[in-house]
């Protein structure tokens, strides 16, 4: 079985990457690790108050919830195709998070779209995608 890290941000390009993984399923029988990378928390933006730790925990929970919501369309496509996926929502630099998560899950392939959406607009060729290609020690498949 091939472990594939599928980086997903909800963009049309990312949806095409999901469909491409589905198309590959008959060839590689993948175990899919579905990743949504969230921009890092900026603690300087949090006013230090009596319950600052509680505020930080609430922000982290909100990031996790938003990430899981962002993964829902990809998870639905994979489920419909009969492919199970393991969701990962990680806060951090998108490119480094993608590479680190792939390594941590012992993936043999990273699949991602070439153009991002919203906060991850940097998932464009020449930015996060090219940084992933540069940093990764495993094959990276970019889906246009």
Coordinates of C-alpha atoms in Angstrom, one line a residue:
X1 CA 0.0 0.0 0.0
X2 CA 1.2 3.5 -0.8
X3 CA 0.9 6.3 1.7
X4 CA 0.0 9.5 0.0
X5 CA -0.1 12.9 1.6
X6 CA -2.8 15.0 -0.1
X7 CA -2.4 18.7 0.7
X8 CA -5.8 20.3 0.5
X9 CA -6.9 23.9 0.9
X10 CA -10.4 23.9 -0.8
X11 CA -9.3 25.5 -4.1
X12 CA -10.4 24.2 -7.5
X13 CA -6.8 23.0 -8.1
X14 CA -6.8 21.1 -4.8
X15 CA -10.1 19.5 -5.8
X16 CA -8.5 18.3 -9.0
X17 CA -5.7 16.9 -7.0
X18 CA -8.2 14.9 -4.9
X19 CA -9.8 13.6 -8.1
X20 CA -6.4 12.6 -9.4
X21 CA -5.7 10.6 -6.3
X22 CA -9.0 8.8 -6.8
X23 CA -8.0 8.0 -10.4
X24 CA -4.7 6.6 -9.2
X25 CA -6.4 4.4 -6.6
X26 CA -6.7 1.3 -8.9
X27 CA -2.9 1.5 -9.5
X28 CA -1.5 2.3 -6.1
X29 CA -4.1 1.3 -3.5
X30 CA -3.3 4.4 -1.5
X31 CA -3.7 5.2 2.2
X32 CA -4.5 8.9 2.0
X33 CA -3.3 11.4 4.6
X34 CA -5.5 14.4 4.0
X35 CA -3.7 17.6 5.2
X36 CA -4.9 21.1 5.7
X37 CA -2.1 23.5 6.8
X38 CA -3.3 26.6 8.7
X39 CA -1.3 29.8 9.0
X40 CA 0.6 30.0 12.3
X41 CA -0.9 31.6 15.3
X42 CA 0.5 35.0 16.1
X43 CA 0.6 35.3 19.8
X44 CA 1.5 38.9 19.6
X45 CA -2.1 39.5 18.3
X46 CA -3.5 38.1 21.5
X47 CA -4.0 40.6 24.3
X48 CA -2.6 39.1 27.4
X49 CA -5.4 39.0 29.9
X50 CA -6.1 36.9 33.0
X51 CA -7.4 34.0 30.9
X52 CA -4.9 34.3 28.0
X53 CA -4.2 30.5 28.0
X54 CA -7.9 29.9 27.7
X55 CA -8.0 32.4 24.8
X56 CA -5.1 30.6 23.0
X57 CA -6.8 27.2 23.5
X58 CA -10.0 28.6 22.0
X59 CA -8.1 30.0 19.0
X60 CA -6.3 26.7 18.5
X61 CA -9.7 24.9 18.7
X62 CA -11.2 27.3 16.2
X63 CA -8.3 26.7 13.8
X64 CA -8.7 22.9 14.1
X65 CA -12.5 23.2 13.5
X66 CA -12.0 25.4 10.5
X67 CA -9.4 23.0 9.1
X68 CA -11.6 20.0 9.5
X69 CA -14.4 21.9 7.8
X70 CA -12.0 22.8 5.0
X71 CA -11.2 19.1 4.5
X72 CA -14.8 18.0 4.2
X73 CA -15.2 18.3 0.4
X74 CA -12.0 16.3 -0.2
X75 CA -13.1 13.7 2.4
X76 CA -16.5 13.4 0.7
X77 CA -14.9 12.8 -2.7
X78 CA -12.5 10.2 -1.3
X79 CA -15.3 8.5 0.7
X80 CA -17.5 8.3 -2.4
X81 CA -14.7 6.6 -4.3
X82 CA -14.3 4.1 -1.4
X83 CA -11.0 5.5 -0.2
X84 CA -10.5 6.1 3.5
X85 CA -8.5 9.1 4.5
X86 CA -6.9 10.2 7.7
X87 CA -7.4 14.0 8.3
X88 CA -4.6 16.2 9.6
X89 CA -4.9 19.8 10.5
X90 CA -1.6 21.4 11.3
X91 CA -0.8 25.0 12.2
X92 CA 2.4 26.2 10.6
X93 CA 4.2 27.3 7.5
X94 CA 2.4 25.5 4.7
X95 CA 5.3 24.1 2.7
X96 CA 7.3 22.9 5.8
X97 CA 4.1 21.5 7.3
X98 CA 3.4 19.5 4.2
X99 CA 6.9 18.1 4.0
X100 CA 7.1 17.4 7.8
X101 CA 3.7 15.7 7.8
X102 CA 4.6 13.5 4.8
X103 CA 7.8 12.5 6.6
X104 CA 6.0 11.9 9.9
X105 CA 3.4 9.7 8.2
X106 CA 6.1 7.9 6.1
X107 CA 4.3 8.8 2.9
X108 CA 5.8 7.8 -0.4
X109 CA 4.2 10.6 -2.4
X110 CA 2.9 14.2 -1.9
X111 CA 0.0 15.3 -4.2
X112 CA -1.2 18.9 -4.2
X113 CA -2.8 21.5 -6.5
X114 CA -0.8 24.3 -8.1
X115 CA -2.9 27.2 -7.0
X116 CA -4.2 27.9 -3.5
X117 CA -7.2 29.6 -2.0
X118 CA -7.8 32.1 0.8
X119 CA -5.2 32.2 3.5
X120 CA -3.2 29.6 1.5
X121 CA -3.0 31.7 -1.6
X122 CA 0.6 31.0 -1.5
X123 CA -0.1 27.4 -2.7
X124 CA 0.9 28.6 -6.2
X125 CA 3.7 27.4 -8.4
X126 CA 6.6 29.5 -7.6
X127 CA 5.7 29.7 -3.9
X128 CA 4.6 26.9 -1.6
X129 CA 4.4 24.2 -4.3
X130 CA 7.9 24.9 -5.5
X131 CA 9.2 25.1 -1.9
X132 CA 7.6 21.7 -1.2
X133 CA 9.3 20.3 -4.4
X134 CA 12.6 21.7 -3.1
X135 CA 12.3 20.5 0.5
X136 CA 10.7 17.1 0.0
X137 CA 12.8 14.0 -0.1
X138 CA 9.9 12.0 -1.8
X139 CA 8.2 12.5 -5.1
X140 CA 5.8 15.5 -5.4
X141 CA 2.9 15.4 -7.9
X142 CA 1.5 18.8 -8.8
X143 CA -2.0 18.8 -10.3
X144 CA -2.9 21.8 -12.5

